[in-house]
Coordinates of C-alpha atoms in Angstrom, one line a residue:
M1 CA 31.0 -7.2 54.0
I2 CA 32.2 -8.0 57.4
W3 CA 30.9 -12.3 57.7
W4 CA 32.3 -12.8 61.1
S5 CA 28.9 -10.2 62.0
A6 CA 26.7 -11.5 59.5
L7 CA 27.3 -15.5 60.3
P8 CA 27.8 -15.5 63.8
A9 CA 27.3 -18.9 64.7
R10 CA 29.7 -19.9 61.6
A11 CA 32.8 -18.1 63.4
R12 CA 31.7 -19.9 66.7
D13 CA 32.1 -23.2 65.2
E14 CA 35.2 -22.4 63.6
R15 CA 36.4 -21.1 66.9
A16 CA 35.3 -24.4 68.2
H17 CA 36.7 -26.7 66.1
L18 CA 40.2 -25.5 65.9
A19 CA 40.0 -26.5 69.4
E20 CA 38.6 -29.7 69.3
L21 CA 41.8 -30.2 66.5
A22 CA 44.2 -29.1 69.0
E23 CA 42.9 -31.6 71.6
R24 CA 43.0 -34.4 69.7
V25 CA 45.7 -33.7 67.6
D26 CA 49.7 -33.3 69.3
W27 CA 51.1 -31.6 66.3
L28 CA 49.0 -28.1 66.8
D29 CA 49.8 -25.9 70.2
G30 CA 50.0 -22.1 70.6
V31 CA 46.5 -21.2 68.4
T32 CA 45.1 -17.8 69.2
W33 CA 42.6 -15.7 68.0
K34 CA 42.3 -12.1 67.0
I35 CA 40.3 -9.3 64.9
D36 CA 42.7 -7.4 62.4
G37 CA 40.8 -4.2 61.1
V38 CA 37.9 -6.5 60.1
R39 CA 39.5 -9.6 58.9
L40 CA 39.0 -12.8 61.4
L41 CA 42.1 -14.4 62.1
A42 CA 43.9 -17.1 64.0
N43 CA 47.6 -17.5 64.8
F44 CA 49.3 -21.3 65.6
L45 CA 52.1 -23.5 65.7
I46 CA 52.6 -26.8 63.8
L47 CA 54.6 -29.3 64.7
V48 CA 56.8 -30.3 61.9
G49 CA 59.5 -32.8 62.8
D50 CA 61.5 -31.3 66.0
T51 CA 59.8 -27.8 65.1
Y52 CA 57.5 -25.6 65.6
V53 CA 56.5 -24.0 62.8
P54 CA 54.4 -20.4 63.1
L55 CA 51.3 -19.7 61.2
T56 CA 48.2 -17.8 60.5
L57 CA 45.2 -18.7 59.1
R58 CA 43.2 -15.3 58.1
Y59 CA 39.5 -15.5 56.8
P60 CA 38.1 -13.1 53.8
D61 CA 35.3 -10.9 53.4
Y62 CA 33.0 -13.7 51.8
F63 CA 34.0 -16.5 54.0
P64 CA 32.4 -19.1 53.7
D65 CA 31.4 -18.8 50.2
V66 CA 35.6 -17.5 49.6
P67 CA 38.2 -20.2 51.0
P68 CA 40.7 -19.1 53.7
S69 CA 44.1 -18.9 53.6
I70 CA 47.3 -19.7 55.4
S71 CA 50.9 -18.2 55.2
P72 CA 53.6 -18.6 57.6
T73 CA 53.5 -15.9 60.3
E74 CA 56.7 -14.9 59.4
D75 CA 58.6 -13.6 56.2
V76 CA 59.6 -16.9 55.0
R77 CA 59.7 -19.8 52.8
L78 CA 58.5 -23.3 54.1
S79 CA 57.4 -25.0 51.2
G80 CA 57.6 -25.6 47.3
H81 CA 53.8 -25.0 47.2
Q82 CA 53.8 -22.1 49.2
W83 CA 53.4 -18.6 46.5
G84 CA 57.0 -17.0 46.7
K85 CA 58.2 -16.1 50.4
G86 CA 55.9 -15.6 52.8
G87 CA 53.3 -16.3 50.7
E88 CA 50.0 -18.7 51.7
L89 CA 50.1 -22.4 51.0
C90 CA 48.8 -24.0 48.1
L91 CA 46.7 -26.4 50.1
E92 CA 44.1 -29.1 49.1
Y93 CA 41.3 -27.0 49.7
R94 CA 41.4 -23.9 47.2
A95 CA 39.5 -21.8 45.1
D96 CA 38.7 -24.4 42.4
N97 CA 36.7 -27.0 44.1
W98 CA 35.7 -25.1 47.7
V99 CA 33.1 -26.0 48.8
P100 CA 32.0 -24.2 51.6
T101 CA 31.0 -26.8 54.5
I102 CA 35.4 -26.6 54.1
T103 CA 36.5 -25.7 57.6
G104 CA 39.0 -23.5 59.1
A105 CA 40.3 -26.0 60.9
M106 CA 40.6 -28.8 57.9
M107 CA 42.9 -26.3 56.4
V108 CA 45.2 -26.8 59.5
E109 CA 45.1 -30.3 58.5
S110 CA 46.2 -29.9 54.9
A111 CA 48.7 -27.6 56.5
H112 CA 50.1 -29.7 59.0
R113 CA 50.0 -33.1 56.0
L114 CA 51.9 -30.9 53.7
L115 CA 54.5 -29.8 56.1
S116 CA 55.2 -33.1 57.3
G117 CA 55.4 -34.5 53.7
E118 CA 57.5 -32.8 52.5
D119 CA 59.7 -32.5 56.1
G120 CA 63.3 -34.9 55.8
E121 CA 65.9 -35.7 52.7
D122 CA 64.9 -39.4 52.1
V123 CA 61.1 -37.7 51.5
P124 CA 59.9 -38.0 48.3
P125 CA 58.8 -34.1 47.2
V126 CA 54.3 -34.1 47.8
P127 CA 53.1 -34.3 44.2
S128 CA 51.3 -30.5 43.3
A129 CA 47.6 -30.3 42.3
H130 CA 48.3 -27.2 41.8
R131 CA 48.8 -26.1 37.8
A132 CA 49.8 -22.9 37.3
T133 CA 48.4 -20.8 34.5
L134 CA 50.0 -18.7 32.1
G135 CA 48.8 -15.7 33.3
Q136 CA 49.4 -16.5 36.7
E137 CA 53.4 -16.9 35.5
V138 CA 53.9 -14.0 33.8
R139 CA 51.6 -11.7 35.9
S140 CA 54.4 -9.8 37.4
S141 CA 56.7 -9.2 34.7
F142 CA 56.6 -6.0 33.1
V143 CA 59.5 -7.3 30.2
R144 CA 58.4 -10.3 28.4
F145 CA 59.8 -11.8 25.1
A146 CA 57.2 -12.9 22.8
L147 CA 58.7 -16.3 21.3
S148 CA 56.6 -17.7 18.0
A149 CA 56.8 -21.5 17.9
E150 CA 58.8 -20.2 14.2
A151 CA 61.2 -18.2 15.4
E152 CA 62.7 -20.7 18.2
A153 CA 62.7 -23.5 15.5
A154 CA 64.5 -20.7 14.1
L155 CA 67.1 -20.4 17.4
K156 CA 67.2 -23.3 18.1
A157 CA 68.4 -24.4 13.9
L158 CA 71.8 -22.3 14.6
P159 CA 75.2 -23.6 14.9
E160 CA 76.3 -24.3 18.6
G161 CA 79.0 -21.3 20.1
E162 CA 78.2 -18.7 17.6
I163 CA 76.8 -15.3 17.6
T164 CA 74.1 -14.4 15.4
E165 CA 73.1 -10.9 14.7
A166 CA 69.3 -10.9 15.4
V167 CA 67.2 -7.8 15.3
L168 CA 64.5 -7.1 18.6
V169 CA 61.2 -5.4 18.0
E170 CA 60.0 -4.0 21.0
H171 CA 56.4 -1.9 21.7
K172 CA 55.2 -1.3 25.2
F173 CA 51.4 -2.2 26.0
G174 CA 49.3 -2.5 28.9
E175 CA 52.0 -1.6 31.3
T176 CA 54.3 -4.2 29.9
W177 CA 57.1 -3.6 27.3
V178 CA 57.0 -6.8 24.8
G179 CA 60.0 -7.8 22.9
S180 CA 60.0 -10.4 20.3
L181 CA 62.3 -11.4 17.3
G182 CA 61.9 -8.8 14.4
R183 CA 64.8 -10.7 12.1
L184 CA 67.4 -13.3 12.5
G185 CA 70.6 -13.0 10.1
P186 CA 72.1 -10.9 9.2
K187 CA 70.5 -8.7 6.4
D188 CA 72.1 -10.6 3.6
S189 CA 71.4 -13.8 5.0
V190 CA 68.1 -13.6 6.9
L191 CA 67.3 -16.7 8.4
F192 CA 63.8 -15.3 9.8
T193 CA 61.3 -12.3 10.2
G194 CA 58.9 -11.9 11.9
P195 CA 55.8 -10.0 11.6
P196 CA 55.5 -6.7 10.7
A197 CA 55.9 -4.5 13.1
L198 CA 53.7 -2.5 15.0
E199 CA 53.2 1.6 15.2
G200 CA 55.6 3.1 17.6
A201 CA 57.9 0.0 18.1
T202 CA 61.8 0.2 18.5
N203 CA 63.8 -2.5 16.7
Y204 CA 67.3 -3.2 18.4
D205 CA 70.6 -4.4 18.0
A206 CA 70.6 -8.3 19.3
I207 CA 72.5 -11.1 19.0
A208 CA 71.3 -14.9 19.2
Y209 CA 73.7 -17.3 21.5
R210 CA 73.6 -21.5 20.9
V211 CA 75.2 -22.2 23.7
P212 CA 77.2 -25.1 24.0
K213 CA 75.8 -28.2 25.2
A214 CA 79.1 -28.8 27.3
M215 CA 78.4 -25.3 29.7
P216 CA 74.7 -25.0 31.7
L217 CA 72.3 -22.2 30.9
L218 CA 71.8 -19.8 33.6
T219 CA 68.0 -19.0 33.6
K220 CA 67.9 -16.1 36.1
F221 CA 70.0 -13.0 35.9
N222 CA 70.7 -10.0 38.4
D223 CA 72.6 -6.9 37.7
E224 CA 75.7 -9.6 38.9
T225 CA 75.3 -12.1 37.3
L226 CA 74.2 -11.5 34.2
P227 CA 78.0 -9.8 33.1
L228 CA 79.5 -13.6 34.1
A229 CA 77.4 -16.0 32.9
L230 CA 78.1 -13.3 29.0
E231 CA 81.9 -13.9 29.6
M232 CA 81.3 -17.8 30.6
Y233 CA 79.5 -18.0 27.5
G234 CA 82.6 -16.3 25.5
L235 CA 81.0 -12.8 25.0
G236 CA 82.9 -10.7 26.8
E237 CA 83.7 -8.3 23.2
W238 CA 80.1 -8.4 22.5
L239 CA 79.6 -7.3 26.3
K240 CA 82.1 -4.6 26.1
A241 CA 81.0 -2.7 22.6
A242 CA 77.1 -3.7 23.6
R243 CA 78.4 -1.5 27.1
E244 CA 79.1 1.7 25.1
K245 CA 76.2 1.8 23.2
K246 CA 74.2 2.1 26.7
V247 CA 72.0 -1.4 26.2
G248 CA 72.0 -4.6 24.9
F249 CA 70.1 -7.7 23.8
A250 CA 71.3 -11.5 24.1
I251 CA 69.3 -14.6 23.2
L252 CA 70.4 -17.5 24.6
I253 CA 69.7 -21.0 23.1
T254 CA 69.7 -24.2 24.8
D255 CA 68.2 -27.7 22.6
T256 CA 65.2 -27.5 25.7
D257 CA 65.5 -23.3 26.7
V258 CA 65.0 -20.0 25.9
V259 CA 66.0 -17.0 28.2
M260 CA 66.3 -13.4 26.7
P261 CA 68.1 -11.1 29.4
S262 CA 68.7 -7.6 28.5
F263 CA 70.7 -4.8 30.5
F264 CA 71.2 -0.8 30.1
V265 CA 73.8 1.4 31.6
G266 CA 72.2 5.2 32.7
E267 CA 74.2 6.0 36.2
K268 CA 75.1 2.1 36.8
F269 CA 74.3 -1.1 34.8
R270 CA 71.6 -2.7 35.2
A271 CA 69.8 -6.2 33.7
L272 CA 66.6 -6.9 32.8
D273 CA 65.5 -10.6 32.8
Y274 CA 62.4 -10.8 30.4
Q275 CA 60.2 -13.5 30.7
V276 CA 59.4 -15.7 27.8
V277 CA 56.0 -15.7 26.5
R278 CA 55.6 -19.0 23.8
I279 CA 53.5 -18.4 21.6
P280 CA 51.6 -21.6 20.4
L281 CA 51.4 -22.4 16.8
A282 CA 47.7 -21.0 15.6
E283 CA 45.1 -23.4 15.7
P284 CA 41.9 -22.8 14.0
R285 CA 39.6 -20.5 15.7
L286 CA 37.5 -19.2 12.5
P287 CA 34.3 -21.3 11.0
K288 CA 35.5 -23.9 8.1
G289 CA 35.6 -21.7 4.9
Y290 CA 36.0 -18.0 6.4
D291 CA 40.2 -18.1 5.0
N292 CA 38.2 -17.9 1.5
M293 CA 37.0 -14.2 2.3
A294 CA 40.4 -13.0 2.2
S295 CA 40.7 -12.5 -1.3
A296 CA 37.5 -10.9 -1.6
V297 CA 37.1 -6.5 -1.8
V298 CA 34.0 -5.4 1.0
G299 CA 33.5 -1.4 1.1
I300 CA 31.6 0.2 3.5
V301 CA 30.1 3.7 3.2
G302 CA 30.1 5.3 6.2
C303 CA 33.0 4.9 9.6
G304 CA 30.3 5.7 11.8
S305 CA 29.2 3.9 14.7
V306 CA 27.5 0.9 12.9
G307 CA 30.2 1.2 9.7
S308 CA 33.6 1.4 12.2
K309 CA 32.1 -1.6 14.5
L310 CA 31.4 -3.9 11.3
A311 CA 35.0 -3.1 10.1
A312 CA 36.3 -4.6 12.5
S313 CA 34.4 -7.3 12.7
L314 CA 35.8 -7.9 9.4
A315 CA 39.1 -8.1 9.5
R316 CA 38.9 -10.3 12.6
S317 CA 36.5 -12.6 10.2
G318 CA 39.2 -13.1 7.8
V319 CA 38.3 -9.7 5.7
S320 CA 41.6 -7.9 4.5
N321 CA 41.0 -6.3 1.4
F322 CA 38.3 -2.9 2.7
L323 CA 36.8 0.6 1.0
L324 CA 36.2 3.2 3.5
L325 CA 34.3 5.9 2.6
D326 CA 33.7 8.5 4.4
T327 CA 34.4 12.4 5.2
D328 CA 33.3 13.1 9.1
V329 CA 36.5 13.5 11.7
F330 CA 36.4 11.7 14.8
L331 CA 34.7 13.6 17.5
P332 CA 35.4 12.7 21.5
G333 CA 30.9 12.6 21.6
N334 CA 31.8 9.8 19.4
I335 CA 33.9 7.5 21.2
V336 CA 30.5 6.3 23.8
R337 CA 29.5 3.7 20.1
N338 CA 32.4 4.1 17.7
E339 CA 34.5 1.0 17.5
L340 CA 38.2 4.5 17.4
D341 CA 39.2 5.6 20.5
L342 CA 40.5 8.9 22.1
R343 CA 43.6 8.9 19.8
A344 CA 41.5 9.2 16.7
V345 CA 40.0 12.7 17.7
A346 CA 40.5 15.3 15.4
V347 CA 41.5 12.5 12.6
N348 CA 39.5 11.9 9.7
K349 CA 37.5 8.2 10.6
T350 CA 38.5 6.8 7.1
K351 CA 42.6 7.2 8.2
A352 CA 41.7 6.1 11.6
L353 CA 39.8 2.7 11.0
K354 CA 42.3 2.0 8.6
H355 CA 45.1 2.1 11.8
R356 CA 42.4 0.1 13.8
I357 CA 41.9 -2.3 10.8
T358 CA 46.1 -3.4 10.5
E359 CA 46.0 -3.3 14.4
I360 CA 43.9 -6.3 14.2
N361 CA 45.2 -7.8 10.9
A362 CA 48.2 -6.2 10.2
D363 CA 48.4 -7.8 6.2
A364 CA 45.0 -5.7 5.5
S365 CA 44.8 -3.6 2.4
V366 CA 42.3 -0.4 2.9
Q367 CA 41.7 1.9 0.0
L368 CA 40.1 5.2 1.2
R369 CA 38.0 7.8 -0.1
T370 CA 37.7 10.7 2.5
I371 CA 34.7 12.4 0.6
L372 CA 31.8 13.7 1.3
F373 CA 29.6 10.5 -0.6
G374 CA 26.1 11.6 -1.7
G375 CA 27.0 15.4 -0.7
Q376 CA 28.2 18.4 -1.8
E377 CA 31.4 16.7 -3.6
S378 CA 33.4 17.7 -6.8
A379 CA 31.5 15.5 -10.0
E380 CA 35.1 13.4 -10.4
N381 CA 35.5 12.4 -6.5
T382 CA 31.7 11.1 -6.7
A383 CA 32.0 9.3 -9.6
S384 CA 36.0 8.1 -8.7
A385 CA 34.4 6.8 -5.5
M386 CA 31.6 5.1 -7.6
A387 CA 34.4 3.5 -9.5
A388 CA 36.2 1.8 -6.9
L389 CA 32.3 0.5 -5.7
A390 CA 32.1 -1.1 -8.0
K391 CA 35.3 -3.2 -7.9
C392 CA 34.0 -4.7 -4.5
D393 CA 32.6 -7.3 -3.9
V394 CA 29.8 -6.3 -1.2
V395 CA 29.0 -3.4 -0.6
I396 CA 27.5 -2.2 2.5
D397 CA 25.6 1.4 3.2
A398 CA 26.2 2.3 7.5
T399 CA 24.7 5.6 6.9
A400 CA 21.2 5.6 7.2
D401 CA 21.2 8.8 4.8
A402 CA 18.8 8.4 1.4
D403 CA 21.2 9.7 -0.9
V404 CA 24.1 8.0 0.3
F405 CA 21.5 4.5 0.1
N406 CA 20.7 6.1 -3.4
L407 CA 24.2 6.1 -4.5
C408 CA 25.2 2.7 -3.4
A409 CA 22.0 0.6 -4.8
A410 CA 23.2 2.5 -8.5
V411 CA 26.1 1.0 -8.4
T412 CA 25.7 -2.4 -6.8
K413 CA 23.1 -3.2 -9.5
A414 CA 24.5 -1.8 -12.9
E415 CA 27.4 -4.3 -11.5
R416 CA 25.3 -6.9 -9.7
K417 CA 27.3 -6.6 -6.8
P418 CA 25.4 -7.5 -3.6
L419 CA 24.2 -4.1 -1.9
I420 CA 23.3 -5.0 2.3
W421 CA 22.3 -1.9 4.9
G422 CA 21.8 -1.6 8.7
Q423 CA 19.7 1.0 10.7
V424 CA 19.5 1.2 14.7
F425 CA 16.3 3.0 15.6
G426 CA 16.3 5.8 17.3
G427 CA 16.1 5.6 21.4
G428 CA 17.9 2.5 20.7
V429 CA 14.5 0.0 20.2
G430 CA 15.4 -2.1 17.7
G431 CA 17.3 -1.3 14.8
L432 CA 17.2 -3.4 10.7
I433 CA 19.4 -5.5 8.5
A434 CA 18.8 -6.1 4.7
M435 CA 20.2 -7.4 2.1
A436 CA 19.8 -7.2 -1.8
R437 CA 21.6 -10.0 -3.8
P438 CA 21.7 -9.9 -7.6
D439 CA 19.0 -12.1 -9.7
I440 CA 18.0 -13.4 -6.1
D441 CA 16.2 -10.3 -5.0
P442 CA 14.4 -7.1 -6.2
P443 CA 17.3 -3.7 -7.0
P444 CA 17.8 -2.1 -4.1
Q445 CA 16.0 0.6 -4.2
L446 CA 13.0 -1.5 -5.0
A447 CA 13.6 -3.8 -2.4
R448 CA 14.3 -0.5 0.2
N449 CA 10.8 1.0 -0.9
Q450 CA 9.0 -2.5 0.0
I451 CA 10.7 -2.1 3.4
L452 CA 9.1 1.4 3.9
G453 CA 6.0 0.5 2.7
W454 CA 6.4 -3.1 5.3
Y455 CA 6.8 -0.1 7.6
A456 CA 4.1 1.7 7.5
D457 CA 1.5 -1.2 7.3
Q458 CA 1.8 -1.5 10.3
G459 CA -0.1 0.9 11.1
V460 CA 1.9 2.1 14.3
P461 CA 3.1 5.9 14.0
W462 CA 7.1 5.8 15.1
D463 CA 8.9 8.9 13.5
L464 CA 12.4 8.5 15.7
G465 CA 14.8 7.7 12.5
I466 CA 13.8 5.7 11.0
A467 CA 11.5 7.4 7.5
A468 CA 14.4 10.0 7.0
G469 CA 17.3 11.1 8.7
G470 CA 20.8 9.7 9.1
Y471 CA 22.1 7.3 12.1
D472 CA 24.7 9.8 13.0
A473 CA 23.0 13.1 12.0
E474 CA 26.1 13.6 10.6
R475 CA 25.2 16.0 7.9
G476 CA 24.5 18.8 10.3
S477 CA 20.3 17.8 10.4
G478 CA 20.2 17.5 13.7
P479 CA 21.6 15.7 17.0
P480 CA 23.0 12.6 16.9
L481 CA 20.2 9.6 17.9
I482 CA 20.5 8.4 20.7
A483 CA 21.0 4.5 20.9
S484 CA 23.9 3.0 23.4
D485 CA 26.9 1.2 22.3
A486 CA 25.6 -2.4 23.0
E487 CA 22.7 -1.8 20.9
V488 CA 24.6 -0.5 18.1
G489 CA 26.9 -3.4 18.3
I490 CA 24.1 -6.0 18.0
I491 CA 23.3 -4.2 14.5
A492 CA 26.8 -4.0 13.2
A493 CA 27.5 -8.3 14.7
H494 CA 24.5 -9.1 12.2
L495 CA 25.4 -7.0 8.9
A496 CA 28.5 -8.5 10.1
Q497 CA 27.4 -12.0 9.7
M498 CA 25.3 -11.1 6.4
V499 CA 28.0 -9.8 5.0
V500 CA 30.0 -13.0 5.4
D501 CA 27.1 -15.3 4.2
R502 CA 27.3 -13.3 1.4
L503 CA 31.0 -14.0 0.7
L504 CA 31.3 -17.3 1.5
V505 CA 28.3 -17.6 -1.4
R506 CA 26.1 -20.3 0.8
S507 CA 23.1 -21.9 -0.4
P508 CA 21.2 -21.5 0.5
S509 CA 21.4 -18.8 2.7
G510 CA 22.0 -18.9 6.4
F511 CA 19.6 -16.2 6.5
D512 CA 15.9 -17.7 5.7
S513 CA 14.7 -13.2 4.9
P514 CA 15.9 -10.6 3.6
A515 CA 15.5 -8.5 5.7
Y516 CA 14.6 -7.7 9.8
V517 CA 13.5 -5.6 11.8
L518 CA 15.0 -6.4 15.4
G519 CA 13.5 -5.8 18.8
F520 CA 15.1 -4.3 21.8
K521 CA 13.1 -3.2 23.7
A522 CA 9.2 -3.3 24.5
E523 CA 8.9 -0.1 22.1
W524 CA 6.5 0.9 18.7
I525 CA 5.7 -2.6 17.4
F526 CA 8.1 -4.7 19.5
Q527 CA 6.7 -6.9 22.5
G528 CA 10.1 -6.7 24.3
P529 CA 14.2 -7.8 23.5
F530 CA 14.4 -10.4 20.8
D531 CA 11.1 -9.4 18.6
T532 CA 11.9 -9.9 15.7
Y533 CA 10.1 -9.4 12.3
P534 CA 11.4 -10.8 9.2
I535 CA 10.4 -9.1 5.8
Q536 CA 10.2 -11.2 2.5
Y537 CA 10.3 -9.4 -0.6
I538 CA 7.7 -9.4 -3.0
A539 CA 10.0 -10.3 -7.1
E540 CA 10.1 -7.0 -9.0
G541 CA 13.0 -4.9 -11.1
V542 CA 15.7 -6.3 -12.9
W543 CA 19.5 -6.4 -12.3
G544 CA 22.0 -5.0 -14.4
P545 CA 22.7 -1.2 -16.2
A546 CA 19.9 0.5 -17.7
Q547 CA 19.2 -0.3 -21.2
E548 CA 17.1 1.0 -24.0
A549 CA 14.8 -1.0 -25.8
N550 CA 17.0 -0.1 -29.8
V551 CA 20.2 0.2 -28.1
A552 CA 22.7 -0.2 -31.4
E553 CA 20.1 2.1 -33.7
D554 CA 20.3 4.4 -31.1
L555 CA 24.1 4.5 -30.4
T556 CA 24.2 4.8 -34.0
T557 CA 22.1 7.5 -34.4
F558 CA 23.9 9.3 -31.5
L559 CA 27.6 8.6 -33.1
S560 CA 27.0 10.3 -36.4
E561 CA 25.2 13.0 -34.5
L562 CA 28.5 13.6 -32.6
Y563 CA 30.7 13.0 -34.8
P564 CA 29.0 13.9 -38.4
E565 CA 31.2 12.9 -41.7
V566 CA 32.7 15.8 -42.8
E567 CA 31.4 17.0 -46.8
G568 CA 33.7 16.0 -49.5
E569 CA 35.6 13.0 -47.7
G570 CA 34.6 9.4 -47.8

């Protein structure tokens, strides 16, 4: 957008306001206008003390909705309120308080107040209105030291003037090398241990050194100053040994600061000044009671689009114990709506999803059953999987496959465990979330039959994936049903809420109904997005293992027939 071509009258006003200011004050001179490329700018001189300072006013493409900037015409540092050498000045008017009625002339007046307010040795510094965020402070660094509050406390508890063995754990992510304190103290006398290392991280030998109070702590280092500083702190011998290893990391500590200079030796000695990023103590972000889910075991059958998103959400919510069942392999086409990424291509979804869960919660325990549950699989494998599901506190069927559902229903009914299931309808028109709770709702198979009956009662025929066929069509029954990542995410998020509701045993439940049919667009019975149909079950059926009327008598007869007494004995 070229603002001055769309708003020529405003452009003329900007020129006029600056001309009027130059006539009115004696500190502004030499105003010249030009167009650089398509950007309008004005060069001018401001008198500061006895010196004229050349500055440039630059109008952005989206002026007057976005503020212009003023910076030195030359590559110099003029103020402590400036974005680095040659950078723009931090003025009273900026993006966080800008209104379109502010003019470039007002910006020039602000620049004069800033620079004249800082002129002279006896003049107190101009109060800063700028508060840099953590992101702004570190964005130019590519090597960082993540320092937790616990690690910092351990470092500051070290005795002064003594070298303490340490281990730095480092990984690369997002174009940034990030190090953290993996261990403080020797292996036989550990003072601090960091969280588990991420996959692909590298451990480096390091030292921690608490600088004596009588010595200053340098906070910036380069190739020349780092060796001198280490020698000054009495770390010359360590530096010599580290040079031979071609790499060295030193954590330097005082009562108020922690810095971590490092170096590596290639063709020459090169210092790296790690930017310290302080990690504050964790504050509660999840609702009250979520920490109670850490001991629960959640079984997820199906690690496709819905199942993978559901697992990740539950891991973030505090669930730490999972059982995953699936045999499918992740393929590039799955990327469009699965929680996994391209690293998982050609990997079984169970194994890849376990990796994803532990990326979110490093302490998570994830059991795997990489089998075709409900398909052509050995009876022993199926029985083993069902036995594992029986130990779960909640079971989720994320396959939308009737055969799988029947197995999940059999286990949960017999073991009196909640079963939760969901489905995204073909075409992404909507979906289903449902649960069957022991002694509250009908057993799962009866509950599902009532839902299918509800579909039929609507009297609107539709055959895109409701009555038959798995959502991902993973059993070779046809092409995958069409739905977007957002549509899958809606169902997965609601299912996660339903799982949390059961794990926390909320009474009354946060869900007024045990099943909901959700609309995403105006198709089938839906009038549009957010069109929701709650389904209430009719009481029927009994939870628990199937039992016959004359169990004791028939069991005695069965065992006597199986093991008849040997004639002549007894």
